[in-house]
PDB file of C-alpha atoms in Angstrom:
ATOM      1  CA  MET M  25      75.445  69.037  98.169  1.00  0.00           C
ATOM      2  CA  ALA M  26      72.755  71.568  99.045  1.00  0.00           C
ATOM      3  CA  CYS M  27      73.309  74.923  97.345  1.00  0.00           C
ATOM      4  CA  ARG M  28      70.504  76.754  99.106  1.00  0.00           C
ATOM      5  CA  ASN M  29      72.253  79.069 101.516  1.00  0.00           C
ATOM      6  CA  LEU M  30      70.394  82.387 101.240  1.00  0.00           C
ATOM      7  CA  SER M  31      69.791  83.892 104.653  1.00  0.00           C
ATOM      8  CA  ALA M  32      68.414  87.404 104.100  1.00  0.00           C
ATOM      9  CA  GLY M  33      66.925  89.877 101.685  1.00  0.00           C
ATOM     10  CA  ARG M  34      67.906  93.538 101.421  1.00  0.00           C
ATOM     11  CA  ARG M  35      65.987  96.813 101.522  1.00  0.00           C
ATOM     12  CA  GLU M  36      66.898  99.764  99.343  1.00  0.00           C
ATOM     13  CA  SER M  37      69.735 101.520 101.176  1.00  0.00           C
ATOM     14  CA  CYS M  38      69.882 105.179 102.152  1.00  0.00           C
ATOM     15  CA  ARG M  39      71.854 107.661 100.065  1.00  0.00           C
ATOM     16  CA  ASP M  40      74.621 107.947 102.627  1.00  0.00           C
ATOM     17  CA  GLN M  41      77.549 106.353 100.749  1.00  0.00           C
ATOM     18  CA  VAL M  42      80.236 107.873  98.517  1.00  0.00           C
ATOM     19  CA  GLY M  43      82.800 106.398  96.137  1.00  0.00           C
ATOM     20  CA  GLY M  44      86.583 106.474  96.243  1.00  0.00           C
ATOM     21  CA  LEU M  45      89.429 105.362  98.473  1.00  0.00           C
ATOM     22  CA  LYS M  46      91.103 107.085 101.450  1.00  0.00           C
ATOM     23  CA  ALA M  47      94.109 104.824 101.946  1.00  0.00           C
ATOM     24  CA  ILE M  48      95.743 101.556 101.044  1.00  0.00           C
ATOM     25  CA  TYR M  49      97.827  99.497 103.463  1.00  0.00           C
ATOM     26  CA  PHE M  50     100.319  97.087 101.897  1.00  0.00           C
ATOM     27  CA  ILE M  51     101.474  93.944 103.718  1.00  0.00           C
ATOM     28  CA  ASP M  52     104.713  92.200 102.769  1.00  0.00           C
ATOM     29  CA  GLN M  53     104.263  88.814 101.148  1.00  0.00           C
ATOM     30  CA  GLY M  54     106.054  86.921 103.924  1.00  0.00           C
ATOM     31  CA  ASP M  55     104.203  88.590 106.824  1.00  0.00           C
ATOM     32  CA  THR M  56     100.941  86.675 106.633  1.00  0.00           C
ATOM     33  CA  ASP M  57      99.397  83.235 106.580  1.00  0.00           C
ATOM     34  CA  TYR M  58      95.667  83.832 106.686  1.00  0.00           C
ATOM     35  CA  LEU M  59      94.588  80.452 108.016  1.00  0.00           C
ATOM     36  CA  SER M  60      96.741  80.568 111.121  1.00  0.00           C
ATOM     37  CA  GLN M  61      96.982  84.288 111.717  1.00  0.00           C
ATOM     38  CA  TYR M  62      93.581  85.902 111.368  1.00  0.00           C
ATOM     39  CA  THR M  63      90.393  85.591 113.373  1.00  0.00           C
ATOM     40  CA  PHE M  64      87.127  85.639 111.417  1.00  0.00           C
ATOM     41  CA  SER M  65      83.737  86.619 112.817  1.00  0.00           C
ATOM     42  CA  THR M  66      81.170  83.865 113.112  1.00  0.00           C
ATOM     43  CA  ASP M  67      78.338  86.254 114.043  1.00  0.00           C
ATOM     44  CA  PRO M  68      75.671  85.900 111.314  1.00  0.00           C
ATOM     45  CA  ALA M  69      75.552  89.706 110.844  1.00  0.00           C
ATOM     46  CA  THR M  70      79.329  90.036 110.284  1.00  0.00           C
ATOM     47  CA  GLU M  71      80.311  86.493 109.297  1.00  0.00           C
ATOM     48  CA  GLY M  72      83.659  86.411 107.485  1.00  0.00           C
ATOM     49  CA  GLN M  73      84.803  89.820 108.726  1.00  0.00           C
ATOM     50  CA  ILE M  74      88.423  89.785 109.905  1.00  0.00           C
ATOM     51  CA  THR M  75      88.289  90.641 113.607  1.00  0.00           C
ATOM     52  CA  GLY M  76      91.819  89.798 114.739  1.00  0.00           C
ATOM     53  CA  MET M  77      95.314  89.688 113.307  1.00  0.00           C
ATOM     54  CA  GLY M  78      96.599  86.786 115.362  1.00  0.00           C
ATOM     55  CA  SER M  79      99.724  86.545 117.446  1.00  0.00           C
ATOM     56  CA  ASN M  80     102.360  87.603 114.921  1.00  0.00           C
ATOM     57  CA  ASP M  81     103.292  91.236 114.458  1.00  0.00           C
ATOM     58  CA  ILE M  82     102.241  92.553 111.058  1.00  0.00           C
ATOM     59  CA  THR M  83     103.560  95.750 109.527  1.00  0.00           C
ATOM     60  CA  LEU M  84     101.076  97.701 107.424  1.00  0.00           C
ATOM     61  CA  TYR M  85     102.614 100.244 105.029  1.00  0.00           C
ATOM     62  CA  ARG M  86     100.029 103.035 104.667  1.00  0.00           C
ATOM     63  CA  TYR M  87      99.708 105.113 101.499  1.00  0.00           C
ATOM     64  CA  GLU M  88      97.315 108.059 101.819  1.00  0.00           C
ATOM     65  CA  LEU M  89      95.013 108.755  98.883  1.00  0.00           C
ATOM     66  CA  LYS M  90      93.664 112.310  99.133  1.00  0.00           C
ATOM     67  CA  SER M  91      92.152 112.791  95.676  1.00  0.00           C
ATOM     68  CA  PHE M  92      89.149 111.000  94.230  1.00  0.00           C
ATOM     69  CA  ASN M  93      90.993 109.138  91.475  1.00  0.00           C
ATOM     70  CA  SER M  94      91.598 105.747  93.113  1.00  0.00           C
ATOM     71  CA  SER M  95      89.086 102.903  92.970  1.00  0.00           C
ATOM     72  CA  PHE M  96      88.366  99.293  93.878  1.00  0.00           C
ATOM     73  CA  GLU M  97      86.030  96.795  92.296  1.00  0.00           C
ATOM     74  CA  GLN M  98      85.355  93.082  92.469  1.00  0.00           C
ATOM     75  CA  SER M  99      83.853  91.138  89.612  1.00  0.00           C
ATOM     76  CA  ASN M 100      82.448  87.639  89.931  1.00  0.00           C
ATOM     77  CA  GLU M 101      83.210  85.179  87.160  1.00  0.00           C
ATOM     78  CA  VAL M 102      80.992  82.114  86.999  1.00  0.00           C
ATOM     79  CA  SER M 103      81.208  79.084  84.740  1.00  0.00           C
ATOM     80  CA  ARG M 104      78.181  76.827  84.808  1.00  0.00           C
ATOM     81  CA  GLU M 105      80.004  74.418  82.483  1.00  0.00           C
ATOM     82  CA  ASN M 106      82.985  74.035  84.827  1.00  0.00           C
ATOM     83  CA  GLY M 107      81.111  74.531  88.107  1.00  0.00           C
ATOM     84  CA  THR M 108      83.369  77.404  89.195  1.00  0.00           C
ATOM     85  CA  SER M 109      82.866  80.818  90.721  1.00  0.00           C
ATOM     86  CA  PHE M 110      85.616  83.240  91.712  1.00  0.00           C
ATOM     87  CA  PHE M 111      86.236  86.970  92.150  1.00  0.00           C
ATOM     88  CA  THR M 112      88.751  89.202  90.422  1.00  0.00           C
ATOM     89  CA  GLN M 113      89.762  92.056  92.720  1.00  0.00           C
ATOM     90  CA  THR M 114      91.071  95.160  90.966  1.00  0.00           C
ATOM     91  CA  ALA M 115      92.271  98.363  92.607  1.00  0.00           C
ATOM     92  CA  THR M 116      93.601 101.352  90.702  1.00  0.00           C
ATOM     93  CA  VAL M 117      95.643 103.606  92.957  1.00  0.00           C
ATOM     94  CA  VAL M 118      97.064 106.977  91.945  1.00  0.00           C
ATOM     95  CA  LEU M 119     100.028 108.314  93.923  1.00  0.00           C
ATOM     96  CA  LYS M 120     100.910 111.933  93.236  1.00  0.00           C
ATOM     97  CA  SER M 121     104.540 113.038  92.926  1.00  0.00           C
ATOM     98  CA  GLN M 122     107.645 110.918  92.395  1.00  0.00           C
ATOM     99  CA  ASP M 123     110.511 110.231  94.766  1.00  0.00           C
ATOM    100  CA  THR M 124     113.262 107.636  95.115  1.00  0.00           C
ATOM    101  CA  LEU M 125     111.917 105.917  98.262  1.00  0.00           C
ATOM    102  CA  THR M 126     108.455 105.398  96.756  1.00  0.00           C
ATOM    103  CA  GLN M 127     109.974 104.175  93.521  1.00  0.00           C
ATOM    104  CA  LYS M 128     112.134 101.662  95.428  1.00  0.00           C
ATOM    105  CA  ASN M 129     109.098 100.321  97.322  1.00  0.00           C
ATOM    106  CA  LEU M 130     106.937 100.121  94.206  1.00  0.00           C
ATOM    107  CA  LEU M 131     109.663  98.197  92.412  1.00  0.00           C
ATOM    108  CA  ALA M 132     109.765  95.724  95.309  1.00  0.00           C
ATOM    109  CA  MET M 133     105.952  95.355  95.229  1.00  0.00           C
ATOM    110  CA  SER M 134     105.985  94.665  91.496  1.00  0.00           C
ATOM    111  CA  LYS M 135     108.493  91.826  91.995  1.00  0.00           C
ATOM    112  CA  THR M 136     106.693  90.139  94.910  1.00  0.00           C
ATOM    113  CA  SER M 137     103.080  89.334  95.742  1.00  0.00           C
ATOM    114  CA  PRO M 138     101.891  91.521  98.620  1.00  0.00           C
ATOM    115  CA  GLN M 139      98.475  91.665 100.216  1.00  0.00           C
ATOM    116  CA  ALA M 140      96.608  94.896 100.917  1.00  0.00           C
ATOM    117  CA  ILE M 141      93.852  96.432 102.987  1.00  0.00           C
ATOM    118  CA  ILE M 142      91.977  99.317 101.433  1.00  0.00           C
ATOM    119  CA  GLN M 143      89.989 101.974 103.266  1.00  0.00           C
ATOM    120  CA  ASP M 144      87.160 103.509 101.263  1.00  0.00           C
ATOM    121  CA  GLN M 145      85.617 106.951 101.715  1.00  0.00           C
ATOM    122  CA  ASN M 146      82.920 105.386 103.945  1.00  0.00           C
ATOM    123  CA  ASP M 147      85.590 103.998 106.327  1.00  0.00           C
ATOM    124  CA  ASN M 148      84.997 100.416 105.249  1.00  0.00           C
ATOM    125  CA  TYR M 149      88.149  98.301 105.182  1.00  0.00           C
ATOM    126  CA  PHE M 150      88.570  95.391 102.721  1.00  0.00           C
ATOM    127  CA  TYR M 151      91.320  92.768 102.628  1.00  0.00           C
ATOM    128  CA  LEU M 152      92.665  92.119  99.102  1.00  0.00           C
ATOM    129  CA  GLY M 153      94.615  89.007  98.094  1.00  0.00           C
ATOM    130  CA  LEU M 154      93.886  87.182 101.346  1.00  0.00           C
ATOM    131  CA  ARG M 155      94.539  83.666 100.037  1.00  0.00           C
ATOM    132  CA  ASN M 156      96.363  84.125  96.722  1.00  0.00           C
ATOM    133  CA  ASN M 157      98.135  87.471  97.193  1.00  0.00           C
ATOM    134  CA  LEU M 158      98.217  90.281  94.630  1.00  0.00           C
ATOM    135  CA  ASP M 159     100.030  91.388  91.517  1.00  0.00           C
ATOM    136  CA  VAL M 160     101.059  95.053  91.384  1.00  0.00           C
ATOM    137  CA  SER M 161     101.759  96.770  88.061  1.00  0.00           C
ATOM    138  CA  VAL M 162     103.278 100.249  88.167  1.00  0.00           C
ATOM    139  CA  ALA M 163     102.915 102.990  85.531  1.00  0.00           C
ATOM    140  CA  ILE M 164     105.082 106.085  85.974  1.00  0.00           C
ATOM    141  CA  SER M 165     103.918 109.333  84.429  1.00  0.00           C
ATOM    142  CA  THR M 166     105.399 112.822  84.167  1.00  0.00           C
ATOM    143  CA  GLY M 167     102.455 114.165  82.177  1.00  0.00           C
ATOM    144  CA  THR M 168     102.510 116.581  79.267  1.00  0.00           C
ATOM    145  CA  ALA M 169     100.689 119.714  80.458  1.00  0.00           C
ATOM    146  CA  LEU M 170     101.315 121.531  83.737  1.00  0.00           C
ATOM    147  CA  GLY M 171      98.091 120.136  85.205  1.00  0.00           C
ATOM    148  CA  ASP M 172      98.816 116.495  84.311  1.00  0.00           C
ATOM    149  CA  LEU M 173      99.707 113.763  86.804  1.00  0.00           C
ATOM    150  CA  ASN M 174     103.329 113.515  87.813  1.00  0.00           C
ATOM    151  CA  GLY M 175     103.351 110.313  89.809  1.00  0.00           C
ATOM    152  CA  TYR M 176     102.446 106.638  89.793  1.00  0.00           C
ATOM    153  CA  THR M 177      99.372 104.655  88.839  1.00  0.00           C
ATOM    154  CA  LEU M 178      99.215 101.208  90.417  1.00  0.00           C
ATOM    155  CA  THR M 179      97.005  98.480  89.013  1.00  0.00           C
ATOM    156  CA  ILE M 180      96.540  95.886  91.726  1.00  0.00           C
ATOM    157  CA  THR M 181      94.879  92.590  90.857  1.00  0.00           C
ATOM    158  CA  GLY M 182      94.031  89.433  92.720  1.00  0.00           C
ATOM    159  CA  VAL M 183      91.937  86.349  92.062  1.00  0.00           C
ATOM    160  CA  GLU M 184      90.158  84.897  95.081  1.00  0.00           C
ATOM    161  CA  PRO M 185      87.508  82.237  95.717  1.00  0.00           C
ATOM    162  CA  GLU M 186      85.389  84.763  97.672  1.00  0.00           C
ATOM    163  CA  MET M 187      84.741  88.495  97.834  1.00  0.00           C
ATOM    164  CA  ALA M 188      87.260  90.598  99.739  1.00  0.00           C
ATOM    165  CA  ASN M 189      86.643  90.265 103.466  1.00  0.00           C
ATOM    166  CA  PHE M 190      85.614  93.287 105.492  1.00  0.00           C
ATOM    167  CA  VAL M 191      88.176  94.151 108.180  1.00  0.00           C
ATOM    168  CA  ASP M 192      87.266  95.411 111.645  1.00  0.00           C
ATOM    169  CA  PRO M 193      88.857  98.904 111.672  1.00  0.00           C
ATOM    170  CA  THR M 194      89.880  98.613 115.322  1.00  0.00           C
ATOM    171  CA  ILE M 195      92.554  96.048 114.457  1.00  0.00           C
ATOM    172  CA  ILE M 196      94.329  98.345 111.980  1.00  0.00           C
ATOM    173  CA  ASN M 197      95.898 100.398 114.771  1.00  0.00           C
ATOM    174  CA  ASP M 198      95.599  97.961 117.664  1.00  0.00           C
ATOM    175  CA  ASN M 199      99.257  98.610 118.650  1.00  0.00           C
ATOM    176  CA  ILE M 200      99.586  94.995 119.720  1.00  0.00           C
ATOM    177  CA  HIS M 201      99.796  92.968 116.525  1.00  0.00           C
ATOM    178  CA  SER M 202      99.873  95.589 113.770  1.00  0.00           C
ATOM    179  CA  ASN M 203     102.383  98.327 113.148  1.00  0.00           C
ATOM    180  CA  VAL M 204     101.296 101.057 110.726  1.00  0.00           C
ATOM    181  CA  VAL M 205     104.144 102.754 108.879  1.00  0.00           C
ATOM    182  CA  ILE M 206     103.382 106.042 107.166  1.00  0.00           C
ATOM    183  CA  GLY M 207     106.042 107.406 104.796  1.00  0.00           C
TER     184      GLY M 207
END
C-alpha cells in the first residue's frame, strides 16, 4: 500500500478569518444514511465536500448562536503501534435562556445519536458525526450572579475516520431535499 498521497502545499493565509459559530443544525438519527444519501465532490479542489443531500427529504433543526461562546474543534489521534488514525470532533454550544420546548428537544438529543452541521463565523459549514453519529451531553445552568448564564451548554462529541466534511452552503436551504426548522 502506497501512503504517499500529498497533492499540494499551502501558503500563509490572509488575516481574514474569525473564530466562533453562527448556527448549528441538528439532524435526527433516523433521517440519514450517508453512503446512499449524500453526493460528494470529486473535484480535486473540493474533494470530499458534501454537494448534495440525495433524494430523501431531510429536516434540519436550526439553533442560532449569536454570542461568541460556542466552538468546534477536531483533534487527530494517531497510533503508530496499532496503525490507526481517527478524529475526535468536539463542539461546545451555549444556548441562552431556558424553556420547555428546548428542554424536551435536548432531552431527546441526549438519548439518541443525531448528526449535525455547524456554520462558523466565516460561513463555512461542517458535517459532524457523518458516519458514526454524535453524543450530546447537556448541562443546565441558572447561574449565581445576575450576569451569569441561564441556559444550556451542550457538549457534542463524535469519533470519525476522517475530518468533518465541508458542506456546500447552497444545499442547506435548497427547498427540495432539506427543510430547515427554526424554533
